[in-house]
Amino acid sequence: MRRQLQTLFQRKFKVSLLFLLLLALLVHLAMDLALPTAHGSCGCDAKAPKASGVPSGNSVLAGPKKLSLRILQDFSGSNGSLEKGSQLQGARLQARDGKPGVRHQRGEGKAGQIEGSKLAALFEHPLYNIPMPEVTEKDKLFVVNPMEKFSLRSSGSDEWEDGLRHLPYLAQIPRRHQPLRAVPPPGPPDAHPPPGLGHAEDCQLGQTRDQETPIDFFYFSDFERHNAEIAAFHLDRILGFRRIPPVSGRLVNITREIRDITTDKKLAKTFFTSPAGNVCFYGECSYYCSTEHALCGKPDRLEGSMAALLPDKTLAKRRSWRSPWRRSYHKSKKAEWELNPNYCAQVRETPPYDRGHRLLDLIDMAVLDFLMGNMDRHHYETFEKFGNDTFLLHLDNGRGFGTHSRDEPSILAPLRQCCSIKKSTYLRLQLLATQPYRLSDLLREALATDPLAPILAEPHLRALDRRLGKVLVTVGRCLAGAARRDEVLVDDVGSWV
């Protein structure tokens, strides 16, 4: 009897133990099913880097700063929970600014796709909303009395009215057909601003949208393209640089808007009618001003790019700087940087590149030029008032977007030789390499609003994505060879990321 009771007790104990184990297993399964939903809203999924395509060695991912993880998780194009986290983060930013948030589309096979404008979503991203210091009086370029300096009646000019009315919405100017200032610049009509109050640029297209610059052309013999000026402005803005004054396309009647109203006799003498019956002119300058290089309308209508007015140099002095990575502009000679792999070490010891962020700004400009294939960056300008604590003006971009089937790696020499780049620039480049914020899609959307659209042929847009990948590969090689990551990624954003 005792043996039977002992056997029965053992059986009941085993059954109870098995029941407890089964219960624990069910509890764990329930927790596993519930946790992804709970963690998804806080943006803590450890798989975010893999889903986003961001390199796994990124120090930002490994760092303890929580906002870095949230920003990089917003790069994801496939993780629904990360998408939800980035949406909540974006909603917080918009709520703070009093703007509605951008909604993201979720559904089968469409996770990470942005509903509505990708461009609007990009500019609402935390990387494009890094807080800026408060602007003080000393930070202003110039301060004048508007009644004394800008009175239209006293000046007898409508230039300031046009410039101030439409900035920064320059795209309104072509649609409203504001009259042009028919005064020639003191150099090539596509390169130098006219004297006086500002800069109004008019570049003719030397090739059709789908043509490429012939491979046998030297970079200094390339065409000047008005559509390149337009595309460069939008690309610069998408990259977060904002150093190109606003540019928009415009269809100009060169008879009514230039020839008939010009007061310059030398310019008027350069107008002629071509054998095809088209009205042409070539202006007066040191280069390319002849009947062989004339600008011709069809029959008198001509596409051009119009840039925003820059302040007159009497109000805001500018200085022109020769780029350290300037090309030789010779058919056979090479520049020093092309022969000396340690050239950047010399640049780092030379003012104004020996302190501040000037060298990093120059590397930003090299990234911009590589993406659009511009080999003609011989000089850049700055405003004198701010000394070395200034920013670069990315002017004269007409020789960009000439080729799409081949890339020019030498343009990236500043990045490759110095192996330094701003952390904010690198993070934005990573963002633009992801599916939701693909660079080609963003520029296509931005250019679609221009009056002369389409501005770029599709092969040029696709080339941007390929070149962006090469920039990230170059930075990756620098990171692989650096002793510390902060030697390559220079922190310019502080605790924000």
CSV table of C-alpha atoms in Angstrom, one decimal:
chain,number,residue,atom,x,y,z
A,1,MET,CA,0.0,0.0,0.0
A,2,ARG,CA,2.8,2.4,0.9
A,3,ARG,CA,4.6,1.6,-2.3
A,4,GLN,CA,1.5,2.4,-4.4
A,5,LEU,CA,1.0,5.7,-2.6
A,6,GLN,CA,4.7,6.6,-3.3
A,7,THR,CA,4.3,5.7,-7.0
A,8,LEU,CA,1.1,7.8,-7.2
A,9,PHE,CA,2.8,10.8,-5.6
A,10,GLN,CA,5.8,10.6,-7.9
A,11,ARG,CA,3.4,10.6,-11.0
A,12,LYS,CA,1.5,13.6,-9.7
A,13,PHE,CA,4.8,15.5,-9.0
A,14,LYS,CA,6.0,14.8,-12.5
A,15,VAL,CA,2.8,16.0,-14.0
A,16,SER,CA,2.8,19.2,-11.9
A,17,LEU,CA,6.4,19.9,-12.9
A,18,LEU,CA,5.6,19.3,-16.6
A,19,PHE,CA,2.6,21.7,-16.3
A,20,LEU,CA,4.8,24.4,-14.7
A,21,LEU,CA,7.4,24.1,-17.5
A,22,LEU,CA,4.7,24.3,-20.1
A,23,LEU,CA,3.2,27.4,-18.4
A,24,ALA,CA,6.6,29.1,-18.3
A,25,LEU,CA,7.1,28.4,-22.0
A,26,LEU,CA,3.7,29.9,-22.8
A,27,VAL,CA,4.6,33.0,-20.7
A,28,HIS,CA,7.9,33.5,-22.6
A,29,LEU,CA,6.1,33.1,-26.0
A,30,ALA,CA,3.6,35.7,-25.0
A,31,MET,CA,6.3,38.1,-23.9
A,32,ASP,CA,8.2,37.6,-27.2
A,33,LEU,CA,5.1,38.4,-29.2
A,34,ALA,CA,4.3,41.5,-27.2
A,35,LEU,CA,7.8,43.0,-26.8
A,36,PRO,CA,8.5,44.1,-30.4
A,37,THR,CA,5.3,46.2,-30.4
A,38,ALA,CA,6.3,47.8,-27.1
A,39,HIS,CA,9.9,48.5,-28.2
A,40,GLY,CA,9.0,49.5,-31.7
A,41,SER,CA,7.5,52.8,-30.5
A,42,CYS,CA,10.5,53.8,-28.5
A,43,GLY,CA,12.9,53.2,-31.4
A,44,CYS,CA,15.2,50.6,-29.7
A,45,ASP,CA,15.4,47.8,-32.2
A,46,ALA,CA,19.0,46.5,-32.3
A,47,LYS,CA,18.5,45.4,-35.9
A,48,ALA,CA,18.2,48.9,-37.2
A,49,PRO,CA,21.7,49.3,-38.7
A,50,LYS,CA,21.3,46.1,-40.7
A,51,ALA,CA,17.9,47.1,-42.1
A,52,SER,CA,19.1,50.6,-42.9
A,53,GLY,CA,22.2,49.7,-44.9
A,54,VAL,CA,24.3,51.9,-42.6
A,55,PRO,CA,27.8,50.4,-42.1
A,56,SER,CA,28.0,48.3,-38.9
A,57,GLY,CA,31.2,49.9,-37.8
A,58,ASN,CA,29.6,53.3,-37.3
A,59,SER,CA,30.6,54.8,-34.0
A,60,VAL,CA,27.4,56.7,-33.8
A,61,LEU,CA,25.5,53.4,-33.5
A,62,ALA,CA,27.9,52.2,-30.8
A,63,GLY,CA,27.8,55.5,-28.9
A,64,PRO,CA,25.7,56.0,-25.7
A,65,LYS,CA,23.9,59.1,-27.0
A,66,LYS,CA,20.3,58.2,-27.5
A,67,LEU,CA,19.4,60.7,-30.2
A,68,SER,CA,22.1,59.2,-32.5
A,69,LEU,CA,20.3,55.8,-32.5
A,70,ARG,CA,16.9,57.4,-33.2
A,71,ILE,CA,18.3,59.4,-36.2
A,72,LEU,CA,20.0,56.4,-37.7
A,73,GLN,CA,17.0,54.2,-37.2
A,74,ASP,CA,15.1,56.7,-39.3
A,75,PHE,CA,17.4,55.6,-42.2
A,76,SER,CA,15.7,52.2,-42.3
A,77,GLY,CA,13.8,51.3,-45.4
A,78,SER,CA,12.4,47.9,-44.3
A,79,ASN,CA,11.7,47.9,-40.6
A,80,GLY,CA,8.2,48.8,-39.7
A,81,SER,CA,8.8,49.3,-36.0
A,82,LEU,CA,11.7,51.7,-36.8
A,83,GLU,CA,9.5,53.6,-39.2
A,84,LYS,CA,6.9,54.1,-36.4
A,85,GLY,CA,9.7,55.3,-34.1
A,86,SER,CA,11.0,57.8,-36.7
A,87,GLN,CA,7.4,58.9,-37.4
A,88,LEU,CA,6.9,59.7,-33.7
A,89,GLN,CA,10.2,61.5,-33.5
A,90,GLY,CA,9.3,63.6,-36.6
A,91,ALA,CA,5.8,64.3,-35.1
A,92,ARG,CA,7.5,65.6,-31.9
A,93,LEU,CA,9.6,68.0,-34.0
A,94,GLN,CA,6.7,69.2,-36.0
A,95,ALA,CA,4.5,69.7,-32.9
A,96,ARG,CA,7.3,71.8,-31.4
A,97,ASP,CA,7.3,74.0,-34.6
A,98,GLY,CA,3.5,74.0,-34.9
A,99,LYS,CA,3.6,72.1,-38.2
A,100,PRO,CA,1.8,68.9,-39.1
A,101,GLY,CA,3.9,65.8,-39.2
A,102,VAL,CA,4.7,63.8,-42.4
A,103,ARG,CA,2.9,60.5,-42.5
A,104,HIS,CA,4.7,57.3,-43.6
A,105,GLN,CA,3.0,54.7,-45.6
A,106,ARG,CA,2.8,51.2,-44.0
A,107,GLY,CA,1.6,48.1,-45.6
A,108,GLU,CA,2.5,44.9,-47.3
A,109,GLY,CA,5.8,45.3,-49.2
A,110,LYS,CA,5.8,49.1,-48.7
A,111,ALA,CA,7.3,49.5,-45.3
A,112,GLY,CA,9.5,52.6,-45.2
A,113,GLN,CA,7.9,54.2,-48.3
A,114,ILE,CA,7.1,57.9,-47.7
A,115,GLU,CA,3.6,59.0,-48.5
A,116,GLY,CA,3.5,62.4,-50.2
A,117,SER,CA,6.5,64.6,-50.8
A,118,LYS,CA,9.9,62.9,-50.1
A,119,LEU,CA,11.5,66.3,-50.2
A,120,ALA,CA,9.2,67.6,-47.5
A,121,ALA,CA,9.9,64.5,-45.4
A,122,LEU,CA,13.7,65.0,-45.8
A,123,PHE,CA,13.6,68.6,-44.5
A,124,GLU,CA,11.6,67.5,-41.5
A,125,HIS,CA,14.2,64.8,-40.6
A,126,PRO,CA,16.2,65.5,-37.4
A,127,LEU,CA,19.4,65.8,-39.4
A,128,TYR,CA,18.0,68.8,-41.2
A,129,ASN,CA,16.7,70.4,-38.1
A,130,ILE,CA,19.9,70.7,-36.0
A,131,PRO,CA,19.4,73.7,-33.7
A,132,MET,CA,21.5,76.8,-34.7
A,133,PRO,CA,22.9,79.4,-32.3
A,134,GLU,CA,20.8,82.5,-31.9
A,135,VAL,CA,21.7,85.2,-34.4
A,136,THR,CA,23.1,88.3,-32.9
A,137,GLU,CA,23.9,91.7,-34.4
A,138,LYS,CA,27.5,90.7,-35.0
A,139,ASP,CA,26.3,87.7,-37.0
A,140,LYS,CA,24.5,89.8,-39.5
A,141,LEU,CA,26.2,90.4,-42.8
A,142,PHE,CA,25.3,94.1,-42.9
A,143,VAL,CA,22.9,96.4,-41.1
A,144,VAL,CA,21.6,99.5,-42.9
A,145,ASN,CA,18.6,101.8,-42.8
A,146,PRO,CA,16.3,100.5,-45.5
A,147,MET,CA,14.8,104.0,-46.1
A,148,GLU,CA,18.3,105.4,-46.8
A,149,LYS,CA,19.9,102.6,-48.7
A,150,PHE,CA,17.1,100.9,-50.6
A,151,SER,CA,14.7,103.7,-51.5
A,152,LEU,CA,13.4,102.9,-55.0
A,153,ARG,CA,12.6,106.6,-55.6
A,154,SER,CA,16.1,107.8,-54.6
A,155,SER,CA,17.9,105.0,-56.5
A,156,GLY,CA,15.8,105.0,-59.6
A,157,SER,CA,16.2,101.2,-59.7
A,158,ASP,CA,13.8,98.3,-59.4
A,159,GLU,CA,16.5,95.7,-58.7
A,160,TRP,CA,16.3,95.7,-54.9
A,161,GLU,CA,12.5,95.5,-55.1
A,162,ASP,CA,12.7,92.5,-57.4
A,163,GLY,CA,15.4,90.8,-55.3
A,164,LEU,CA,13.8,91.4,-51.9
A,165,ARG,CA,10.3,90.6,-53.0
A,166,HIS,CA,11.1,87.2,-54.4
A,167,LEU,CA,13.9,85.9,-52.2
A,168,PRO,CA,14.0,83.1,-51.2
A,169,TYR,CA,11.3,82.1,-53.6
A,170,LEU,CA,13.2,82.8,-56.8
A,171,ALA,CA,11.1,80.3,-58.8
A,172,GLN,CA,8.3,83.0,-58.9
A,173,ILE,CA,10.5,85.3,-61.1
A,174,PRO,CA,10.4,83.3,-64.3
A,175,ARG,CA,6.6,82.7,-64.1
A,176,ARG,CA,6.0,86.4,-63.5
A,177,HIS,CA,8.4,87.4,-66.3
A,178,GLN,CA,10.1,90.1,-64.4
A,179,PRO,CA,12.2,92.3,-66.8
A,180,LEU,CA,15.9,91.6,-67.0
A,181,ARG,CA,18.7,94.1,-66.3
A,182,ALA,CA,20.2,94.5,-69.8
A,183,VAL,CA,23.7,95.5,-68.7
A,184,PRO,CA,26.5,93.2,-69.7
A,185,PRO,CA,28.9,91.7,-67.1
A,186,PRO,CA,32.6,92.6,-67.3
A,187,GLY,CA,33.5,89.1,-68.4
A,188,PRO,CA,31.9,86.0,-70.0
A,189,PRO,CA,28.1,86.3,-69.7
A,190,ASP,CA,27.9,83.0,-67.9
A,191,ALA,CA,30.6,83.5,-65.3
A,192,HIS,CA,30.8,86.9,-63.7
A,193,PRO,CA,28.2,89.1,-61.9
A,194,PRO,CA,27.5,92.5,-63.3
A,195,PRO,CA,28.5,95.6,-61.3
A,196,GLY,CA,26.0,97.1,-59.0
A,197,LEU,CA,23.4,95.5,-56.8
A,198,GLY,CA,23.6,91.9,-57.6
A,199,HIS,CA,24.0,88.9,-59.7
A,200,ALA,CA,21.6,87.8,-62.5
A,201,GLU,CA,23.0,84.9,-64.4
A,202,ASP,CA,22.1,83.7,-67.9
A,203,CYS,CA,23.7,80.5,-69.2
A,204,GLN,CA,22.9,78.9,-72.5
A,205,LEU,CA,22.8,75.2,-73.0
A,206,GLY,CA,25.6,74.0,-75.3
A,207,GLN,CA,24.2,70.5,-75.5
A,208,THR,CA,20.8,68.9,-75.3
A,209,ARG,CA,19.6,67.3,-72.0
A,210,ASP,CA,20.6,63.8,-73.0
A,211,GLN,CA,24.0,64.6,-74.6
A,212,GLU,CA,27.3,64.0,-72.8
A,213,THR,CA,30.5,66.1,-73.0
A,214,PRO,CA,32.8,64.3,-75.5
A,215,ILE,CA,35.4,62.3,-73.8
A,216,ASP,CA,38.2,64.1,-75.7
A,217,PHE,CA,37.2,67.5,-74.3
A,218,PHE,CA,39.5,69.0,-71.7
A,219,TYR,CA,37.6,70.1,-68.5
A,220,PHE,CA,38.4,73.8,-69.4
A,221,SER,CA,36.8,73.4,-72.8
A,222,ASP,CA,33.6,72.0,-71.5
A,223,PHE,CA,30.2,73.6,-72.2
A,224,GLU,CA,28.6,76.0,-69.7
A,225,ARG,CA,25.1,74.6,-69.0
A,226,HIS,CA,22.2,76.6,-67.5
A,227,ASN,CA,20.5,73.5,-66.4
A,228,ALA,CA,23.6,72.6,-64.4
A,229,GLU,CA,23.3,75.8,-62.5
A,230,ILE,CA,19.6,75.0,-61.7
A,231,ALA,CA,20.3,71.4,-60.7
A,232,ALA,CA,23.4,72.4,-58.6
A,233,PHE,CA,21.3,74.8,-56.4
A,234,HIS,CA,18.7,72.0,-55.6
A,235,LEU,CA,21.4,69.4,-55.0
A,236,ASP,CA,23.3,71.8,-52.7
A,237,ARG,CA,20.1,72.3,-50.7
A,238,ILE,CA,19.3,68.6,-50.5
A,239,LEU,CA,22.8,67.9,-49.2
A,240,GLY,CA,22.1,70.4,-46.4
A,241,PHE,CA,24.9,72.9,-47.5
A,242,ARG,CA,22.7,75.8,-48.7
A,243,ARG,CA,25.7,77.7,-50.0
A,244,ILE,CA,24.4,78.3,-53.6
A,245,PRO,CA,22.1,81.3,-54.0
A,246,PRO,CA,18.7,80.3,-55.3
A,247,VAL,CA,18.6,79.6,-59.1
A,248,SER,CA,15.6,79.1,-61.4
A,249,GLY,CA,15.1,78.5,-65.1
A,250,ARG,CA,13.7,81.2,-67.3
A,251,LEU,CA,12.7,81.5,-70.9
A,252,VAL,CA,14.0,84.9,-72.1
A,253,ASN,CA,12.9,86.9,-75.2
A,254,ILE,CA,16.3,88.3,-76.1
A,255,THR,CA,14.8,90.8,-78.5
A,256,ARG,CA,12.4,92.5,-76.1
A,257,GLU,CA,14.1,91.8,-72.8
A,258,ILE,CA,17.8,92.5,-73.8
A,259,ARG,CA,18.4,94.0,-77.2
A,260,ASP,CA,15.6,96.6,-77.2
A,261,ILE,CA,16.2,97.9,-73.6
A,262,THR,CA,19.9,97.7,-73.2
A,263,THR,CA,21.7,101.0,-72.7
A,264,ASP,CA,25.2,99.5,-73.3
A,265,LYS,CA,26.3,100.4,-76.9
A,266,LYS,CA,29.0,97.7,-76.9
A,267,LEU,CA,26.5,95.0,-76.0
A,268,ALA,CA,24.1,96.3,-78.6
A,269,LYS,CA,26.7,96.0,-81.4
A,270,THR,CA,27.1,92.2,-80.7
A,271,PHE,CA,23.5,91.4,-81.8
A,272,PHE,CA,23.0,89.8,-85.2
A,273,THR,CA,20.7,87.6,-87.1
A,274,SER,CA,22.0,84.1,-88.0
A,275,PRO,CA,21.7,82.5,-91.4
A,276,ALA,CA,18.9,80.4,-89.9
A,277,GLY,CA,17.0,83.6,-89.0
A,278,ASN,CA,17.6,83.4,-85.2
A,279,VAL,CA,18.5,86.4,-83.1
A,280,CYS,CA,22.0,86.0,-81.6
A,281,PHE,CA,24.5,88.0,-79.4
A,282,TYR,CA,27.8,87.3,-77.8
A,283,GLY,CA,28.6,90.3,-75.6
A,284,GLU,CA,32.1,91.5,-74.7
A,285,CYS,CA,34.6,89.4,-72.7
A,286,SER,CA,38.0,87.8,-72.7
A,287,TYR,CA,36.9,84.3,-73.7
A,288,TYR,CA,34.4,82.9,-76.0
A,289,CYS,CA,32.8,86.2,-77.0
A,290,SER,CA,32.6,85.8,-80.8
A,291,THR,CA,30.1,84.9,-83.5
A,292,GLU,CA,31.3,81.3,-83.2
A,293,HIS,CA,30.3,81.2,-79.5
A,294,ALA,CA,27.2,83.4,-79.7
A,295,LEU,CA,24.0,82.8,-77.8
A,296,CYS,CA,21.1,82.3,-80.2
A,297,GLY,CA,17.4,82.2,-79.6
A,298,LYS,CA,14.7,80.2,-81.5
A,299,PRO,CA,14.1,82.6,-83.1
A,300,ASP,CA,14.6,85.0,-80.3
A,301,ARG,CA,13.6,82.9,-77.2
A,302,LEU,CA,16.4,81.5,-75.1
A,303,GLU,CA,16.6,79.3,-72.1
A,304,GLY,CA,18.6,80.7,-69.2
A,305,SER,CA,19.2,80.3,-65.5
A,306,MET,CA,18.5,83.3,-63.1
A,307,ALA,CA,20.4,83.4,-59.8
A,308,ALA,CA,19.3,85.4,-56.8
A,309,LEU,CA,20.9,88.8,-56.1
A,310,LEU,CA,23.9,88.8,-53.9
A,311,PRO,CA,24.5,92.0,-51.8
A,312,ASP,CA,26.6,94.6,-53.5
A,313,LYS,CA,30.3,94.4,-52.6
A,314,THR,CA,30.1,98.0,-51.2
A,315,LEU,CA,27.6,96.6,-48.6
A,316,ALA,CA,29.1,93.1,-48.1
A,317,LYS,CA,32.7,92.7,-49.3
A,318,ARG,CA,33.5,89.3,-50.7
A,319,ARG,CA,36.9,87.7,-51.2
A,320,SER,CA,37.9,85.3,-53.9
A,321,TRP,CA,40.2,82.4,-52.8
A,322,ARG,CA,42.2,80.1,-55.1
A,323,SER,CA,41.3,76.5,-54.3
A,324,PRO,CA,44.3,74.4,-53.0
A,325,TRP,CA,43.0,71.6,-55.2
A,326,ARG,CA,42.8,73.9,-58.3
A,327,ARG,CA,43.7,72.1,-61.6
A,328,SER,CA,46.6,73.2,-63.7
A,329,TYR,CA,44.4,74.3,-66.6
A,330,HIS,CA,47.1,73.0,-68.9
A,331,LYS,CA,46.9,70.3,-71.5
A,332,SER,CA,49.9,68.3,-70.2
A,333,LYS,CA,51.0,69.8,-66.8
A,334,LYS,CA,49.6,68.5,-63.6
A,335,ALA,CA,49.0,70.4,-60.3
A,336,GLU,CA,51.0,69.6,-57.2
A,337,TRP,CA,48.1,67.8,-55.5
A,338,GLU,CA,48.0,65.4,-58.4
A,339,LEU,CA,51.7,64.4,-57.8
A,340,ASN,CA,52.0,64.6,-54.0
A,341,PRO,CA,50.0,62.0,-52.0
A,342,ASN,CA,50.8,63.9,-48.8
A,343,TYR,CA,49.6,67.2,-50.2
A,344,CYS,CA,46.9,67.6,-47.5
A,345,ALA,CA,49.5,67.8,-44.8
A,346,GLN,CA,50.9,71.0,-46.4
A,347,VAL,CA,47.4,72.4,-46.7
A,348,ARG,CA,46.6,71.8,-43.0
A,349,GLU,CA,49.6,73.9,-42.0
A,350,THR,CA,48.7,76.8,-44.4
A,351,PRO,CA,46.3,79.6,-43.3
A,352,PRO,CA,43.4,79.8,-43.5
A,353,TYR,CA,43.1,76.0,-43.5
A,354,ASP,CA,45.2,75.5,-40.3
A,355,ARG,CA,42.3,76.4,-38.0
A,356,GLY,CA,38.5,76.5,-38.0
A,357,HIS,CA,36.3,74.6,-40.4
A,358,ARG,CA,37.6,76.0,-43.7
A,359,LEU,CA,39.2,72.8,-44.8
A,360,LEU,CA,36.0,70.8,-43.9
A,361,ASP,CA,33.9,73.3,-45.9
A,362,LEU,CA,36.2,72.7,-48.8
A,363,ILE,CA,35.7,69.0,-48.5
A,364,ASP,CA,31.9,69.5,-48.5
A,365,MET,CA,32.4,71.4,-51.8
A,366,ALA,CA,34.4,68.6,-53.2
A,367,VAL,CA,31.6,66.1,-52.4
A,368,LEU,CA,29.1,68.4,-54.2
A,369,ASP,CA,31.4,68.7,-57.2
A,370,PHE,CA,32.0,65.0,-57.4
A,371,LEU,CA,28.3,64.2,-57.4
A,372,MET,CA,27.6,66.5,-60.3
A,373,GLY,CA,30.9,65.9,-62.1
A,374,ASN,CA,32.2,69.5,-61.9
A,375,MET,CA,36.0,69.6,-62.5
A,376,ASP,CA,36.1,73.4,-62.9
A,377,ARG,CA,36.3,74.5,-59.2
A,378,HIS,CA,39.3,76.8,-59.4
A,379,HIS,CA,38.2,79.5,-57.0
A,380,TYR,CA,35.6,80.0,-54.3
A,381,GLU,CA,34.3,83.1,-52.5
A,382,THR,CA,33.6,84.1,-48.9
A,383,PHE,CA,32.2,87.2,-47.1
A,384,GLU,CA,35.1,89.2,-45.6
A,385,LYS,CA,33.2,90.4,-42.5
A,386,PHE,CA,33.3,87.0,-40.7
A,387,GLY,CA,37.0,86.3,-41.3
A,388,ASN,CA,37.8,82.6,-41.1
A,389,ASP,CA,34.5,81.9,-39.3
A,390,THR,CA,32.6,82.2,-42.5
A,391,PHE,CA,31.1,79.9,-45.1
A,392,LEU,CA,32.0,79.2,-48.7
A,393,LEU,CA,29.9,80.5,-51.6
A,394,HIS,CA,29.4,77.7,-54.1
A,395,LEU,CA,29.2,79.9,-57.3
A,396,ASP,CA,29.8,79.0,-61.0
A,397,ASN,CA,28.5,75.5,-61.4
A,398,GLY,CA,27.7,75.6,-65.1
A,399,ARG,CA,30.2,72.8,-66.0
A,400,GLY,CA,28.5,70.2,-63.8
A,401,PHE,CA,26.3,67.4,-65.0
A,402,GLY,CA,28.2,67.1,-68.3
A,403,THR,CA,28.6,63.3,-68.1
A,404,HIS,CA,26.6,60.5,-66.5
A,405,SER,CA,28.3,57.3,-67.9
A,406,ARG,CA,31.7,58.0,-66.3
A,407,ASP,CA,32.9,59.5,-63.0
A,408,GLU,CA,36.0,61.6,-62.2
A,409,PRO,CA,37.6,60.3,-59.0
A,410,SER,CA,40.2,63.1,-58.9
A,411,ILE,CA,37.4,65.5,-57.8
A,412,LEU,CA,37.4,63.7,-54.4
A,413,ALA,CA,41.1,64.3,-53.8
A,414,PRO,CA,40.5,66.7,-50.8
A,415,LEU,CA,38.4,63.9,-49.1
A,416,ARG,CA,40.7,61.1,-50.1
A,417,GLN,CA,44.0,62.9,-49.1
A,418,CYS,CA,42.8,64.5,-45.9
A,419,CYS,CA,40.5,61.7,-44.8
A,420,SER,CA,38.3,64.1,-42.8
A,421,ILE,CA,34.6,65.0,-43.2
A,422,LYS,CA,32.0,66.7,-41.1
A,423,LYS,CA,30.0,64.3,-39.0
A,424,SER,CA,26.8,66.0,-40.1
A,425,THR,CA,27.7,65.7,-43.8
A,426,TYR,CA,28.5,62.0,-43.4
A,427,LEU,CA,25.2,61.2,-41.6
A,428,ARG,CA,23.2,63.1,-44.3
A,429,LEU,CA,25.1,61.2,-47.1
A,430,GLN,CA,24.2,57.9,-45.4
A,431,LEU,CA,20.6,59.0,-45.2
A,432,LEU,CA,20.5,59.9,-48.9
A,433,ALA,CA,21.8,56.5,-49.7
A,434,THR,CA,18.7,54.8,-48.3
A,435,GLN,CA,15.5,53.8,-50.1
A,436,PRO,CA,13.1,56.3,-48.4
A,437,TYR,CA,15.4,59.3,-49.1
A,438,ARG,CA,17.1,58.2,-52.3
A,439,LEU,CA,19.1,61.1,-53.7
A,440,SER,CA,18.0,60.7,-57.3
A,441,ASP,CA,14.3,60.7,-56.2
A,442,LEU,CA,14.7,63.8,-54.1
A,443,LEU,CA,16.5,65.8,-56.9
A,444,ARG,CA,13.9,64.6,-59.5
A,445,GLU,CA,11.1,65.9,-57.3
A,446,ALA,CA,12.9,69.2,-56.6
A,447,LEU,CA,13.6,69.9,-60.3
A,448,ALA,CA,10.1,69.0,-61.4
A,449,THR,CA,8.9,72.4,-60.1
A,450,ASP,CA,11.2,74.4,-62.3
A,451,PRO,CA,9.6,76.3,-65.3
A,452,LEU,CA,12.1,74.6,-67.7
A,453,ALA,CA,11.5,71.1,-66.4
A,454,PRO,CA,12.8,68.5,-67.2
A,455,ILE,CA,16.1,69.9,-66.1
A,456,LEU,CA,18.2,66.7,-66.1
A,457,ALA,CA,17.9,63.5,-68.1
A,458,GLU,CA,17.3,60.3,-66.1
A,459,PRO,CA,20.8,58.9,-66.6
A,460,HIS,CA,22.2,62.0,-64.8
A,461,LEU,CA,19.9,61.3,-61.8
A,462,ARG,CA,20.8,57.6,-61.7
A,463,ALA,CA,24.5,58.6,-61.8
A,464,LEU,CA,24.0,60.6,-58.5
A,465,ASP,CA,23.2,57.4,-56.6
A,466,ARG,CA,26.2,55.6,-58.0
A,467,ARG,CA,28.6,58.5,-57.1
A,468,LEU,CA,27.1,58.8,-53.7
A,469,GLY,CA,28.0,55.2,-53.0
A,470,LYS,CA,31.6,56.0,-54.1
A,471,VAL,CA,31.8,58.9,-51.6
A,472,LEU,CA,30.7,56.6,-48.8
A,473,VAL,CA,33.2,54.0,-49.8
A,474,THR,CA,35.9,56.6,-49.7
A,475,VAL,CA,34.9,57.6,-46.2
A,476,GLY,CA,34.7,53.9,-45.2
A,477,ARG,CA,38.3,53.4,-46.3
A,478,CYS,CA,39.4,56.4,-44.2
A,479,LEU,CA,37.6,55.0,-41.2
A,480,ALA,CA,39.2,51.6,-41.7
A,481,GLY,CA,42.7,53.1,-41.7
A,482,ALA,CA,42.2,55.6,-38.9
A,483,ALA,CA,43.3,55.0,-35.3
A,484,ARG,CA,40.2,56.8,-34.0
A,485,ARG,CA,36.9,57.4,-35.8
A,486,ASP,CA,36.8,61.1,-34.6
A,487,GLU,CA,39.9,61.7,-36.7
A,488,VAL,CA,37.8,61.1,-39.8
A,489,LEU,CA,34.3,62.2,-38.6
A,490,VAL,CA,34.8,65.6,-37.2
A,491,ASP,CA,32.0,66.4,-34.7
A,492,ASP,CA,30.3,69.6,-35.8
A,493,VAL,CA,26.9,68.8,-34.2
A,494,GLY,CA,27.8,68.4,-30.5
A,495,SER,CA,25.3,66.6,-28.3
A,496,TRP,CA,22.5,66.8,-30.9
A,497,VAL,CA,23.5,63.6,-32.5
